[in-house]
PDB file of N, CA and C and ligand atoms in Angstrom:
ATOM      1  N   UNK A 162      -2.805  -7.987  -7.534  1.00 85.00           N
ATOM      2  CA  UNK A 162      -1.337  -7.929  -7.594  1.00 85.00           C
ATOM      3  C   UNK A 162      -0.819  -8.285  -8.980  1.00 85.00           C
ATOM      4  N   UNK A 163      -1.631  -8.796  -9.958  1.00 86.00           N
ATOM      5  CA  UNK A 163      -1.369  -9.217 -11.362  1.00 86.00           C
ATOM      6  C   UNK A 163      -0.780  -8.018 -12.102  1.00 86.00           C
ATOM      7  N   UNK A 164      -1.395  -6.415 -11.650  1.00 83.00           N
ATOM      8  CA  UNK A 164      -1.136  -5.842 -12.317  1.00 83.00           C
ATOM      9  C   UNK A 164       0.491  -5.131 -11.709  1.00 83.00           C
ATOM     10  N   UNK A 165       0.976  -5.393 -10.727  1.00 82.00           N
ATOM     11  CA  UNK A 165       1.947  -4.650  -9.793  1.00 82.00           C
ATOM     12  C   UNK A 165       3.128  -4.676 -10.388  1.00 82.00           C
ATOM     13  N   UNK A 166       4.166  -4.311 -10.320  1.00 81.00           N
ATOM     14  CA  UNK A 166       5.463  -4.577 -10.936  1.00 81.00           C
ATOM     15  C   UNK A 166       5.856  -6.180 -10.932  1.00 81.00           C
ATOM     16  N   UNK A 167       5.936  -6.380  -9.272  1.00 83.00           N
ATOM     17  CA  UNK A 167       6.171  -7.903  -9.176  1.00 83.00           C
ATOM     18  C   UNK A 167       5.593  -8.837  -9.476  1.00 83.00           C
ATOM     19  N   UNK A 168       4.085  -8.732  -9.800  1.00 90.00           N
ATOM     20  CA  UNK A 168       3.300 -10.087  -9.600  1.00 90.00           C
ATOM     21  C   UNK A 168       2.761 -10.604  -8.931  1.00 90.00           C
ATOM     22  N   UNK A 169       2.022 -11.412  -8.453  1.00 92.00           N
ATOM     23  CA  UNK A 169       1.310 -11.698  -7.338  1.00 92.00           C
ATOM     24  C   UNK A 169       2.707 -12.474  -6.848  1.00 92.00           C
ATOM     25  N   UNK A 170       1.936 -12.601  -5.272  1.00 93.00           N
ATOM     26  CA  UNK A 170       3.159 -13.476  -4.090  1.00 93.00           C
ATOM     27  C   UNK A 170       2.717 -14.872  -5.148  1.00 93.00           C
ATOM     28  N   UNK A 171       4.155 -15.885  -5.208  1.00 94.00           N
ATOM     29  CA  UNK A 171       3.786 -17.268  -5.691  1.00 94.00           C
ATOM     30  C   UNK A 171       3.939 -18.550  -4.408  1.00 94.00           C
ATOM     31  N   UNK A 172       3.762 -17.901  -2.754  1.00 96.00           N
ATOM     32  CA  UNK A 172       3.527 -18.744  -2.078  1.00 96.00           C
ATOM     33  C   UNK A 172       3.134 -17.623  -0.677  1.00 96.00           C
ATOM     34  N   UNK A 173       2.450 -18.709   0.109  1.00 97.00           N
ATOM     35  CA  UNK A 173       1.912 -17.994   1.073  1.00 97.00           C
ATOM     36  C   UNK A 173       3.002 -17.085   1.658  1.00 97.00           C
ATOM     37  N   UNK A 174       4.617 -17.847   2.026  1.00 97.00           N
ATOM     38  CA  UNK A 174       6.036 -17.646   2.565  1.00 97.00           C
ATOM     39  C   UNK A 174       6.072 -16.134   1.928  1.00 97.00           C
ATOM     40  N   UNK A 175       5.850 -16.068   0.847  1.00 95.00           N
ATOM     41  CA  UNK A 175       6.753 -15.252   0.453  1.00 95.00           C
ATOM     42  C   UNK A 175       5.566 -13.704   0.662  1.00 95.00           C
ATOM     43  N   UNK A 176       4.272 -14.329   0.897  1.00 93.00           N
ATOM     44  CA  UNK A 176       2.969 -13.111   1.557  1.00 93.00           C
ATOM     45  C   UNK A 176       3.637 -12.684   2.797  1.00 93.00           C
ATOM     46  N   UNK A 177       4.200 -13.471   3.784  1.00 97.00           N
ATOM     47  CA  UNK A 177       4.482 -13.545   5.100  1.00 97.00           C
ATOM     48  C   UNK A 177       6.092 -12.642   4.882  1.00 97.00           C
ATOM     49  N   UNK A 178       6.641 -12.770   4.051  1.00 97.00           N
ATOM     50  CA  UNK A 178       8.082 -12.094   4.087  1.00 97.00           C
ATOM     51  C   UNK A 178       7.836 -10.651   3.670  1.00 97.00           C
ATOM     52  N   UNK A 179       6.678 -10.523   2.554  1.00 94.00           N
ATOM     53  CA  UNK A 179       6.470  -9.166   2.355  1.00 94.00           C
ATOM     54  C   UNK A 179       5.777  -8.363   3.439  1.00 94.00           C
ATOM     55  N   UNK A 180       5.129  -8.838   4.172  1.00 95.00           N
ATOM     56  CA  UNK A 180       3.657  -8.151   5.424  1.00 95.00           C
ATOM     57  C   UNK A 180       5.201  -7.841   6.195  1.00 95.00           C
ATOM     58  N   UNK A 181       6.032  -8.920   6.390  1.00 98.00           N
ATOM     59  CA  UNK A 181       7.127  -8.442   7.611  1.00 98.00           C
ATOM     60  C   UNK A 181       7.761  -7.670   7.615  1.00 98.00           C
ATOM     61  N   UNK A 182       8.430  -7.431   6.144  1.00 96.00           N
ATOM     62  CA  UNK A 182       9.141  -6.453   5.423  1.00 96.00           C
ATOM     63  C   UNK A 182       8.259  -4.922   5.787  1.00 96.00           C
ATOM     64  N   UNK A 183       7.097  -4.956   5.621  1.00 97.00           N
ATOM     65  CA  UNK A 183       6.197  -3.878   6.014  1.00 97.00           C
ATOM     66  C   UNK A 183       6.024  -3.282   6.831  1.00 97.00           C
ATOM     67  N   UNK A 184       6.117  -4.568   8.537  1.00 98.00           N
ATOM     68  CA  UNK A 184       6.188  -3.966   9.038  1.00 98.00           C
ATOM     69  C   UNK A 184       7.622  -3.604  10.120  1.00 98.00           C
ATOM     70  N   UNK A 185       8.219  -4.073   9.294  1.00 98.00           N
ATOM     71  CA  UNK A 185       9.919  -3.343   9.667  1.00 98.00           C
ATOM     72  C   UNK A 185       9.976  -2.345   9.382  1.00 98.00           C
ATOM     73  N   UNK A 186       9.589  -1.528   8.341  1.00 98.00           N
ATOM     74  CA  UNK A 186       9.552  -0.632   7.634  1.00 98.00           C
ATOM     75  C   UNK A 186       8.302   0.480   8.889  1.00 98.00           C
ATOM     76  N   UNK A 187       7.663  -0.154   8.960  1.00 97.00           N
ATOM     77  CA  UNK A 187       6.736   0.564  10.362  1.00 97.00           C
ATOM     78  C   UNK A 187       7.794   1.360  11.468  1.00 97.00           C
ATOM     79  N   UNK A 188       7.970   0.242  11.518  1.00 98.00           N
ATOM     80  CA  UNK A 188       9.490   0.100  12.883  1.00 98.00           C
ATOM     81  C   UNK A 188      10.441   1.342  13.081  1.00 98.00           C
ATOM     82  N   UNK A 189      10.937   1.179  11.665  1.00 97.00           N
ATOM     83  CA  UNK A 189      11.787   2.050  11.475  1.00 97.00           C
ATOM     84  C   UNK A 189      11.457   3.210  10.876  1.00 97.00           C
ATOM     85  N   UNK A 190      10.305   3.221  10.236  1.00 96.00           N
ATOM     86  CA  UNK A 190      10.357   5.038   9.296  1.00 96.00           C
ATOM     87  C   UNK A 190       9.142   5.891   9.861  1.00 96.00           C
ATOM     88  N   UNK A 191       8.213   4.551  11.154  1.00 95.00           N
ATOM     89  CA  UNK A 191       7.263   5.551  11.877  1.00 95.00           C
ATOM     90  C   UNK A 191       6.113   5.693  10.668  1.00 95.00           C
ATOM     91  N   UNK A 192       5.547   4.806   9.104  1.00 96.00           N
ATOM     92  CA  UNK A 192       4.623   4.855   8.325  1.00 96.00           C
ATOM     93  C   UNK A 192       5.204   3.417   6.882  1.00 96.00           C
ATOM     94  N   UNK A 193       4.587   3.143   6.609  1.00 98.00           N
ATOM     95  CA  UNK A 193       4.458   1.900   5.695  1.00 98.00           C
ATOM     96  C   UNK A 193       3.394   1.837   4.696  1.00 98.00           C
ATOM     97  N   UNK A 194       3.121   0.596   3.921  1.00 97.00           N
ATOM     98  CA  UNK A 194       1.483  -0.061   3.477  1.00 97.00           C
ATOM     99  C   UNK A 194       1.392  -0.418   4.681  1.00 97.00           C
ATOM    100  N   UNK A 195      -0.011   0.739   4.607  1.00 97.00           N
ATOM    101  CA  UNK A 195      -1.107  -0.145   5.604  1.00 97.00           C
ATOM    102  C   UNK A 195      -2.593  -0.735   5.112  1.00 97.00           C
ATOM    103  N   UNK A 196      -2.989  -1.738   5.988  1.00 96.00           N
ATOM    104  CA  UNK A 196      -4.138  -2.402   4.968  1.00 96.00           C
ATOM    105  C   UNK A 196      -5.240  -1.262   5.090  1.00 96.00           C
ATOM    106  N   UNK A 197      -6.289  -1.349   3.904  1.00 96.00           N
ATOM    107  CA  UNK A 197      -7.164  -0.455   3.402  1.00 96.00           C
ATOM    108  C   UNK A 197      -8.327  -1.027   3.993  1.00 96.00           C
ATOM    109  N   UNK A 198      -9.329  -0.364   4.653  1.00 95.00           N
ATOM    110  CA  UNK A 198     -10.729  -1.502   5.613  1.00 95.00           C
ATOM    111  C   UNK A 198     -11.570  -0.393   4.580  1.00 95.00           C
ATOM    112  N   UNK A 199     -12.649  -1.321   4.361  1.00 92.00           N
ATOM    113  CA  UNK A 199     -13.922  -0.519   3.859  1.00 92.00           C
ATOM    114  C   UNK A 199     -14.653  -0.194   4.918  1.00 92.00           C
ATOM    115  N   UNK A 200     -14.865   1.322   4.992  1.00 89.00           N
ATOM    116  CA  UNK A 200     -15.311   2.325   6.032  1.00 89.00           C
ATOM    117  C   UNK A 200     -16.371   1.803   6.899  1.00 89.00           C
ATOM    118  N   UNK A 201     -17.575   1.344   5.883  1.00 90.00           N
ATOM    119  CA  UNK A 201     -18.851   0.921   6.316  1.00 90.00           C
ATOM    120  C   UNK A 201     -18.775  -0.374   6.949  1.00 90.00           C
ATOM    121  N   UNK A 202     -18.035  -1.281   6.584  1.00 93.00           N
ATOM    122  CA  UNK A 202     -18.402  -2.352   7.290  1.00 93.00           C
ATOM    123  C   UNK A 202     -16.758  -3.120   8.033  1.00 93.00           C
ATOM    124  N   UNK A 203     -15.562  -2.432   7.871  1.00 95.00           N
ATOM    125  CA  UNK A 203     -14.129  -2.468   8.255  1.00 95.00           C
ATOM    126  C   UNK A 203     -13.523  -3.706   7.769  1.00 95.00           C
ATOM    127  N   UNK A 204     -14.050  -4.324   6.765  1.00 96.00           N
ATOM    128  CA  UNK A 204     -13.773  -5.671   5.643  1.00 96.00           C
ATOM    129  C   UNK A 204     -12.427  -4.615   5.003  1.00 96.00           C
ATOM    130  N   UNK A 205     -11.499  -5.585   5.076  1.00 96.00           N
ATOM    131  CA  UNK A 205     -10.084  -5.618   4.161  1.00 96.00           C
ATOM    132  C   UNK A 205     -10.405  -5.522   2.805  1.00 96.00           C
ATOM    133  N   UNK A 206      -9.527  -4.483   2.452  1.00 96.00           N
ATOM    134  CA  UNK A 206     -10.115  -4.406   0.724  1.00 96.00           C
ATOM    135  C   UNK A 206      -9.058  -4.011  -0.202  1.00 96.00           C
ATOM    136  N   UNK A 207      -7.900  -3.690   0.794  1.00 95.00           N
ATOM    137  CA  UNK A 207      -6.672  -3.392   0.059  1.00 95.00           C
ATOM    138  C   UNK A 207      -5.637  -3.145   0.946  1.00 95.00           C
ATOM    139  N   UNK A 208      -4.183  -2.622   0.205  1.00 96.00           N
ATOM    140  CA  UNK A 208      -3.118  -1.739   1.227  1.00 96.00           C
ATOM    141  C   UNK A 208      -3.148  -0.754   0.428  1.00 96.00           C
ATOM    142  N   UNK A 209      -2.520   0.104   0.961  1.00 97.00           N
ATOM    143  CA  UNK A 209      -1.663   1.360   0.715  1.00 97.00           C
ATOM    144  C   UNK A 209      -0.890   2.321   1.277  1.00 97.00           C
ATOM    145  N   UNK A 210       0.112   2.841   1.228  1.00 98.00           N
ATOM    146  CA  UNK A 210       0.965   3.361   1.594  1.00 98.00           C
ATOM    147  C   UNK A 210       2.295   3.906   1.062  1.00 98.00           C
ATOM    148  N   UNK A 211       3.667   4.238   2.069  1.00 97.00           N
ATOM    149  CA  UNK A 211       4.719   5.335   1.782  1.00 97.00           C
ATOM    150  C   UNK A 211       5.904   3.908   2.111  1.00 97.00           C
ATOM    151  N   UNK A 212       6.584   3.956   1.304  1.00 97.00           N
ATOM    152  CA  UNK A 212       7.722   2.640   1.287  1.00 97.00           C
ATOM    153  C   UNK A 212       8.597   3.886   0.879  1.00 97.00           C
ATOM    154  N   UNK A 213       9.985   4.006   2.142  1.00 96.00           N
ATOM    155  CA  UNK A 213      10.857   4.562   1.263  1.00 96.00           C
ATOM    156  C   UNK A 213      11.893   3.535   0.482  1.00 96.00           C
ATOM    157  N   UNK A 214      12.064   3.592  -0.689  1.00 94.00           N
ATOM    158  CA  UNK A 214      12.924   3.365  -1.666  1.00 94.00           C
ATOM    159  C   UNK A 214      14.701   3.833  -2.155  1.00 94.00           C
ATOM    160  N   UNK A 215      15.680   3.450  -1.076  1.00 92.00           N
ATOM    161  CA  UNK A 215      16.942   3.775  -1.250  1.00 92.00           C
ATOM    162  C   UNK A 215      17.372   3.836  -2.392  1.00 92.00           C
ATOM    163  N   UNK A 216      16.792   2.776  -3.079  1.00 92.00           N
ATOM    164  CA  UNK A 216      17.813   2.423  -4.234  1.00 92.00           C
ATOM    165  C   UNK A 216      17.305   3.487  -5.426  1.00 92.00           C
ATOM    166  N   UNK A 217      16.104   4.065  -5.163  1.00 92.00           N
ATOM    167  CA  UNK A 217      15.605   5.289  -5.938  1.00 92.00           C
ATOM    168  C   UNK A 217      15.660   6.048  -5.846  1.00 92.00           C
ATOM    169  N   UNK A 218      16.101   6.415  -4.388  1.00 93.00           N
ATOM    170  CA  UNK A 218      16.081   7.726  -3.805  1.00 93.00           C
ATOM    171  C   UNK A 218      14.941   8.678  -3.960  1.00 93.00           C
ATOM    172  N   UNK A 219      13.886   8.055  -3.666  1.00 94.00           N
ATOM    173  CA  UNK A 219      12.493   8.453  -3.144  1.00 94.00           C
ATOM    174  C   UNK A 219      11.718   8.039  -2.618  1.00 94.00           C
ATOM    175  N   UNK A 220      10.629   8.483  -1.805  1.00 95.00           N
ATOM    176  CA  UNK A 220       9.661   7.285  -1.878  1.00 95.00           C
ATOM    177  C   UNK A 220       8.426   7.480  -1.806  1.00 95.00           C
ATOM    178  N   UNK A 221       7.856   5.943  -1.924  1.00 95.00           N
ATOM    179  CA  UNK A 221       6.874   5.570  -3.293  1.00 95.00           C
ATOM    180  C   UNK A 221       5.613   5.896  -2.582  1.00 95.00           C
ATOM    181  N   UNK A 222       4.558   6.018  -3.260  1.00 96.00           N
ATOM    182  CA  UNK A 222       3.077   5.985  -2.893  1.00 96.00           C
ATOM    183  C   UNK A 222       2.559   4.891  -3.866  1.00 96.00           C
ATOM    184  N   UNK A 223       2.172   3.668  -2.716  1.00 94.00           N
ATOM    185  CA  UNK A 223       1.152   2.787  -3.615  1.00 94.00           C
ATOM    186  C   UNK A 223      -0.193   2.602  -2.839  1.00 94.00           C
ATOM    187  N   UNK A 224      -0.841   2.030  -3.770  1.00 94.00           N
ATOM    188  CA  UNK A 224      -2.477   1.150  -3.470  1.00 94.00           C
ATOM    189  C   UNK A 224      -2.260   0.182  -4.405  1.00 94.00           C
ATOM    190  N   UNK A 225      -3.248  -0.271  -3.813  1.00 94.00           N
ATOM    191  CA  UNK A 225      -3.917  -1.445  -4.525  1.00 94.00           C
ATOM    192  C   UNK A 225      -4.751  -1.980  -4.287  1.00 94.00           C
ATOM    193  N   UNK A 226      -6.119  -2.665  -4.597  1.00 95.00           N
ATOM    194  CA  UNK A 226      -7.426  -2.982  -3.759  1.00 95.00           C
ATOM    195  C   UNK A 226      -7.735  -3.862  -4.955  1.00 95.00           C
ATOM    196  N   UNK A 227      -8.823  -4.715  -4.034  1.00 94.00           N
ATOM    197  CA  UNK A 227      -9.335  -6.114  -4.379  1.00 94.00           C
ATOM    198  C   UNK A 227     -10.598  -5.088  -6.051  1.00 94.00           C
ATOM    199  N   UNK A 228     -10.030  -6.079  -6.912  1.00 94.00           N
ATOM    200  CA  UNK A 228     -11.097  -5.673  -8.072  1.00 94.00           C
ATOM    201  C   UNK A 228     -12.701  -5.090  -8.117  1.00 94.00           C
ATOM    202  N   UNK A 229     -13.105  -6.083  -6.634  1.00 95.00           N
ATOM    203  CA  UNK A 229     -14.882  -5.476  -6.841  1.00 95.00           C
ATOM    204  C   UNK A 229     -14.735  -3.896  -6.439  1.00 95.00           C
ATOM    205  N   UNK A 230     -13.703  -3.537  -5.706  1.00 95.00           N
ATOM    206  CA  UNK A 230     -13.997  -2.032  -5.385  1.00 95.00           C
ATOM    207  C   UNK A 230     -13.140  -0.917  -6.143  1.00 95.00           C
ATOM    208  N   UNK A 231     -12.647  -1.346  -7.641  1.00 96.00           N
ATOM    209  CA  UNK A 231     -12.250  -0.227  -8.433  1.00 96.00           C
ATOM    210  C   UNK A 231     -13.314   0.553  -8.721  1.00 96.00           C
ATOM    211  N   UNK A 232     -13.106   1.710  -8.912  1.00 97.00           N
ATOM    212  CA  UNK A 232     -13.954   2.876 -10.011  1.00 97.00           C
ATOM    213  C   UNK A 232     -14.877   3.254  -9.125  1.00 97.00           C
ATOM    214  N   UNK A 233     -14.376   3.606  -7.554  1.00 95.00           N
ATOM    215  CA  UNK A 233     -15.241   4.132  -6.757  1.00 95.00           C
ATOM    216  C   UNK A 233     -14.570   5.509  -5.998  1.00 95.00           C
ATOM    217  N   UNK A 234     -13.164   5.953  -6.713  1.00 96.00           N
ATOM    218  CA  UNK A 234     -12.738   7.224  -6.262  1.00 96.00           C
ATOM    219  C   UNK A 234     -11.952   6.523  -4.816  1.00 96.00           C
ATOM    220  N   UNK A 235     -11.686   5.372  -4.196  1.00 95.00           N
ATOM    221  CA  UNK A 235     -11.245   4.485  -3.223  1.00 95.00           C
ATOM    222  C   UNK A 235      -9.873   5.017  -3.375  1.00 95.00           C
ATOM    223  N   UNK A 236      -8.885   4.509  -4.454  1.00 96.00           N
ATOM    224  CA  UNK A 236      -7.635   5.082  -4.487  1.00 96.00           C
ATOM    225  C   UNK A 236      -6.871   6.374  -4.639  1.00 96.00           C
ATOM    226  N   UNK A 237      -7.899   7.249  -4.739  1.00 96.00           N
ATOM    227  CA  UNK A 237      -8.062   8.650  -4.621  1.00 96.00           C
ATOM    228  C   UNK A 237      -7.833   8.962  -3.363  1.00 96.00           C
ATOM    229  N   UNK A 238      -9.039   8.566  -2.374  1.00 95.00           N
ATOM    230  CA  UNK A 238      -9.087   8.674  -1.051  1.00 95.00           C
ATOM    231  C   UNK A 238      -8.009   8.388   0.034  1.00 95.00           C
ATOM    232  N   UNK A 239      -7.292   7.286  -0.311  1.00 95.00           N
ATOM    233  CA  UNK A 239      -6.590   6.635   0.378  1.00 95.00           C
ATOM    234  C   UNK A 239      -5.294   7.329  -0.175  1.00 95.00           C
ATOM    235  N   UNK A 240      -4.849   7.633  -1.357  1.00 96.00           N
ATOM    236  CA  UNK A 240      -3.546   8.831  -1.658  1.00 96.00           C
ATOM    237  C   UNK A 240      -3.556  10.002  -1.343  1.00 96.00           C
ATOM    238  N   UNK A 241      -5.198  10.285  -1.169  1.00 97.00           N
ATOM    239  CA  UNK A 241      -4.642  12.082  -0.714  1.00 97.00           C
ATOM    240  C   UNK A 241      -4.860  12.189   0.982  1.00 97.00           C
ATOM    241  N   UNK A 242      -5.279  10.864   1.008  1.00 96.00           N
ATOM    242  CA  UNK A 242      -5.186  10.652   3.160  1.00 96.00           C
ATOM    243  C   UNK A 242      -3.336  10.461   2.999  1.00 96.00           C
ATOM    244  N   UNK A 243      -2.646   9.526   2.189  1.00 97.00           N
ATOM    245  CA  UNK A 243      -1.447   9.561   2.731  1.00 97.00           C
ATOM    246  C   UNK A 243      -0.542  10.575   2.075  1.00 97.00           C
ATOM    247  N   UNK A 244      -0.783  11.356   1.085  1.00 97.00           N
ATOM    248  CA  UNK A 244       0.070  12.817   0.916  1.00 97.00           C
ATOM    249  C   UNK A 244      -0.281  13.937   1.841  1.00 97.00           C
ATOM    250  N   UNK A 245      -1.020  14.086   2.450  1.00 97.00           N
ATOM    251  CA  UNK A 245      -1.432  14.876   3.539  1.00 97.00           C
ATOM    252  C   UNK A 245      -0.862  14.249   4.533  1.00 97.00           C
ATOM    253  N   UNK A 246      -0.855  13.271   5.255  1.00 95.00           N
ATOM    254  CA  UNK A 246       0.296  12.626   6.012  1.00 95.00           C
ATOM    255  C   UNK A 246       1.611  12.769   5.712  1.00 95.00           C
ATOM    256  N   UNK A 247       2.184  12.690   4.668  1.00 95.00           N
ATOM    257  CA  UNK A 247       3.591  12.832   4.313  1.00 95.00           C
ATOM    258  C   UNK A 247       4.067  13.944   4.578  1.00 95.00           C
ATOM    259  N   UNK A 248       3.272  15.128   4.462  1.00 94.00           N
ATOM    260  CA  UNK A 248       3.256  16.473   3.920  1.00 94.00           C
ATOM    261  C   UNK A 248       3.064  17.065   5.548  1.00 94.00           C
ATOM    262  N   UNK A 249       2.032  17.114   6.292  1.00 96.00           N
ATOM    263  CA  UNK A 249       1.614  17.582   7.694  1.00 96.00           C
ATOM    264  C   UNK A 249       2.508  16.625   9.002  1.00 96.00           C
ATOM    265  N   UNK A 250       2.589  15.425   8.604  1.00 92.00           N
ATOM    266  CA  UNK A 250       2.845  14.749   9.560  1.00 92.00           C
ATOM    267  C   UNK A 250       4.816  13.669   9.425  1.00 92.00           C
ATOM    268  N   UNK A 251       4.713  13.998   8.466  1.00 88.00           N
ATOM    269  CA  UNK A 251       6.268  13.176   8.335  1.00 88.00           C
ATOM    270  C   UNK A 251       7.212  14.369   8.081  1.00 88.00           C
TER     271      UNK A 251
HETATM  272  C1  COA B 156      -4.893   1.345  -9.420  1.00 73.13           C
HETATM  273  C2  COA B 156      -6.055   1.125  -8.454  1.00 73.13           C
HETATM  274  C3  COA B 156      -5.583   1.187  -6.993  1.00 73.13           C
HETATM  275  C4  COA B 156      -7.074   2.257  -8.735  1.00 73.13           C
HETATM  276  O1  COA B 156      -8.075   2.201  -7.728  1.00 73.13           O
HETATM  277  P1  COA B 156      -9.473   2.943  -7.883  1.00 73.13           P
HETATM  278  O2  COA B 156     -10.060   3.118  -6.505  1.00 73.13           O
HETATM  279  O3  COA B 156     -10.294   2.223  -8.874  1.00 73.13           O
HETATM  280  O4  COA B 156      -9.054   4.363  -8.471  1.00 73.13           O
HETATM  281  P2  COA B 156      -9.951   5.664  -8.410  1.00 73.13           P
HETATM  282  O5  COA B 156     -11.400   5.285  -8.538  1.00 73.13           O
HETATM  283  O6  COA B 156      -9.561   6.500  -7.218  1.00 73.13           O
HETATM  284  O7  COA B 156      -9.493   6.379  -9.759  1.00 73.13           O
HETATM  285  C5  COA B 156      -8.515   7.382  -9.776  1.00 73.13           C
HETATM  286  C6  COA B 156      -8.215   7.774 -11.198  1.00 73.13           C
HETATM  287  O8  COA B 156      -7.312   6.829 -11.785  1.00 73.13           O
HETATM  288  C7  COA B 156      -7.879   6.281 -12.972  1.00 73.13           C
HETATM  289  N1  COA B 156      -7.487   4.872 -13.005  1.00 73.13           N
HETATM  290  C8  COA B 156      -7.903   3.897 -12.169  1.00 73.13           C
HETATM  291  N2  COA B 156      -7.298   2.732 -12.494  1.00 73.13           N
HETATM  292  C9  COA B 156      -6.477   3.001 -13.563  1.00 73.13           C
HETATM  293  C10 COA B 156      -5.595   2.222 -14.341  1.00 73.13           C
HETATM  294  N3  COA B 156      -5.414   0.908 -14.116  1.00 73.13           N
HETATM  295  N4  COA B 156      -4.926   2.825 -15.370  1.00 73.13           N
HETATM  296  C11 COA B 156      -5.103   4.145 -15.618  1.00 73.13           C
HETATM  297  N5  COA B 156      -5.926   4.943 -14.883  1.00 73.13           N
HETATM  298  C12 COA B 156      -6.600   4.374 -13.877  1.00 73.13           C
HETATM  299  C13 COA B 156      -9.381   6.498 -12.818  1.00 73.13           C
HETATM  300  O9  COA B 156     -10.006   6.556 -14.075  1.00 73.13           O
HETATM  301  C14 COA B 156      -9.432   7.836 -12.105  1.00 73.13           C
HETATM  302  O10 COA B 156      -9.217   8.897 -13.008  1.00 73.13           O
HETATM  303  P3  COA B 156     -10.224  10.139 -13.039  1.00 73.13           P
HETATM  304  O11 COA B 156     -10.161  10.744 -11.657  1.00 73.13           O
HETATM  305  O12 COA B 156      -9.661  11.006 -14.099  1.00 73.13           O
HETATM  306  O13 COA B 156     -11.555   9.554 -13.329  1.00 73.13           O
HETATM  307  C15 COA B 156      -6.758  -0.227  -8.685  1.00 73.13           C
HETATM  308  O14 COA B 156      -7.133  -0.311 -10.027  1.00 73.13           O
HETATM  309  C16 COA B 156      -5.835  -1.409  -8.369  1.00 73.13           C
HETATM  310  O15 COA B 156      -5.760  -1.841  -7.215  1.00 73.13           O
HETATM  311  N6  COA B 156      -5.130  -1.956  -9.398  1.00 73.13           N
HETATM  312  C17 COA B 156      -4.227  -3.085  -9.226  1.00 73.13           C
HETATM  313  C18 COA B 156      -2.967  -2.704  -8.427  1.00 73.13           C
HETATM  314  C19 COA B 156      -2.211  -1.544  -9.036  1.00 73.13           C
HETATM  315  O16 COA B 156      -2.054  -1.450 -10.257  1.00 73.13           O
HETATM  316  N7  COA B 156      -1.757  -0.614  -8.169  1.00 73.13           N
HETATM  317  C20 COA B 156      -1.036   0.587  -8.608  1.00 73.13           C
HETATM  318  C21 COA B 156       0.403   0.345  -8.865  1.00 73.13           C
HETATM  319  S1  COA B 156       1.280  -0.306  -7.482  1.00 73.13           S
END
């Protein structure tokens, strides 16, 4: 999260306000960040997902995943699983 716009969360509270925020956003738009499981063994390794963005009037596609699993084509996978969702299914 060091590298994200915001920064990492600076308390657990404020981990717990964003996951909720997420999944309100579930609630209501029917897709969100969802957490990323590594295939082989279903260990948490990231989120990613479709946040719509009012105040931009678009919305966003992110990832993000824990450092040991960059540079494995991972965030590739997980963007063109959710533009094919956006695209077929929203
Ligand atoms: C960005 C991030 C998700 C990339 O994950 P990844 O699984 O390593 O990415 P991939 O292996 O699918 O690489 C996809 C492409 O992006 C490039 N890339 C990866 N990280 C990059 C970075 N930080 N800057 C520029 N290009 C990057 C790769 O070289 C690759 O390009 P190629 O196909 O031409 O070789 C990961 O580095 C991360 O979680 N970073 C911290 C959070 C973040 O910055 N999220 C994005 C903004 S919200």
């Amino acid at each position: 999260m060091r590298f994200t716009v915001t920064g990492p969360d600076k308390s657990i509270e404020e981990t717990r306000t964003r996951l909720a925020f997420f999944e309100n956003h579930q609630w209501e738009h029917g897709f969100s960040k969802w957490v990323v499981l590594n295939a082989a063994s279903g260990v948490p390794i990231g989120d990613s997902g479709l946040l719509v963005l009012p105040e931009c009037g678009w919305i966003d596609l992110g990832f993000r995943l824990a450092q040991p699993h960059w540079g494995q084509g991972l965030a590739t996978e997980a963007a063109s699983a959710w533009v094919r969702a956006a695209f077929d299914e929203y």
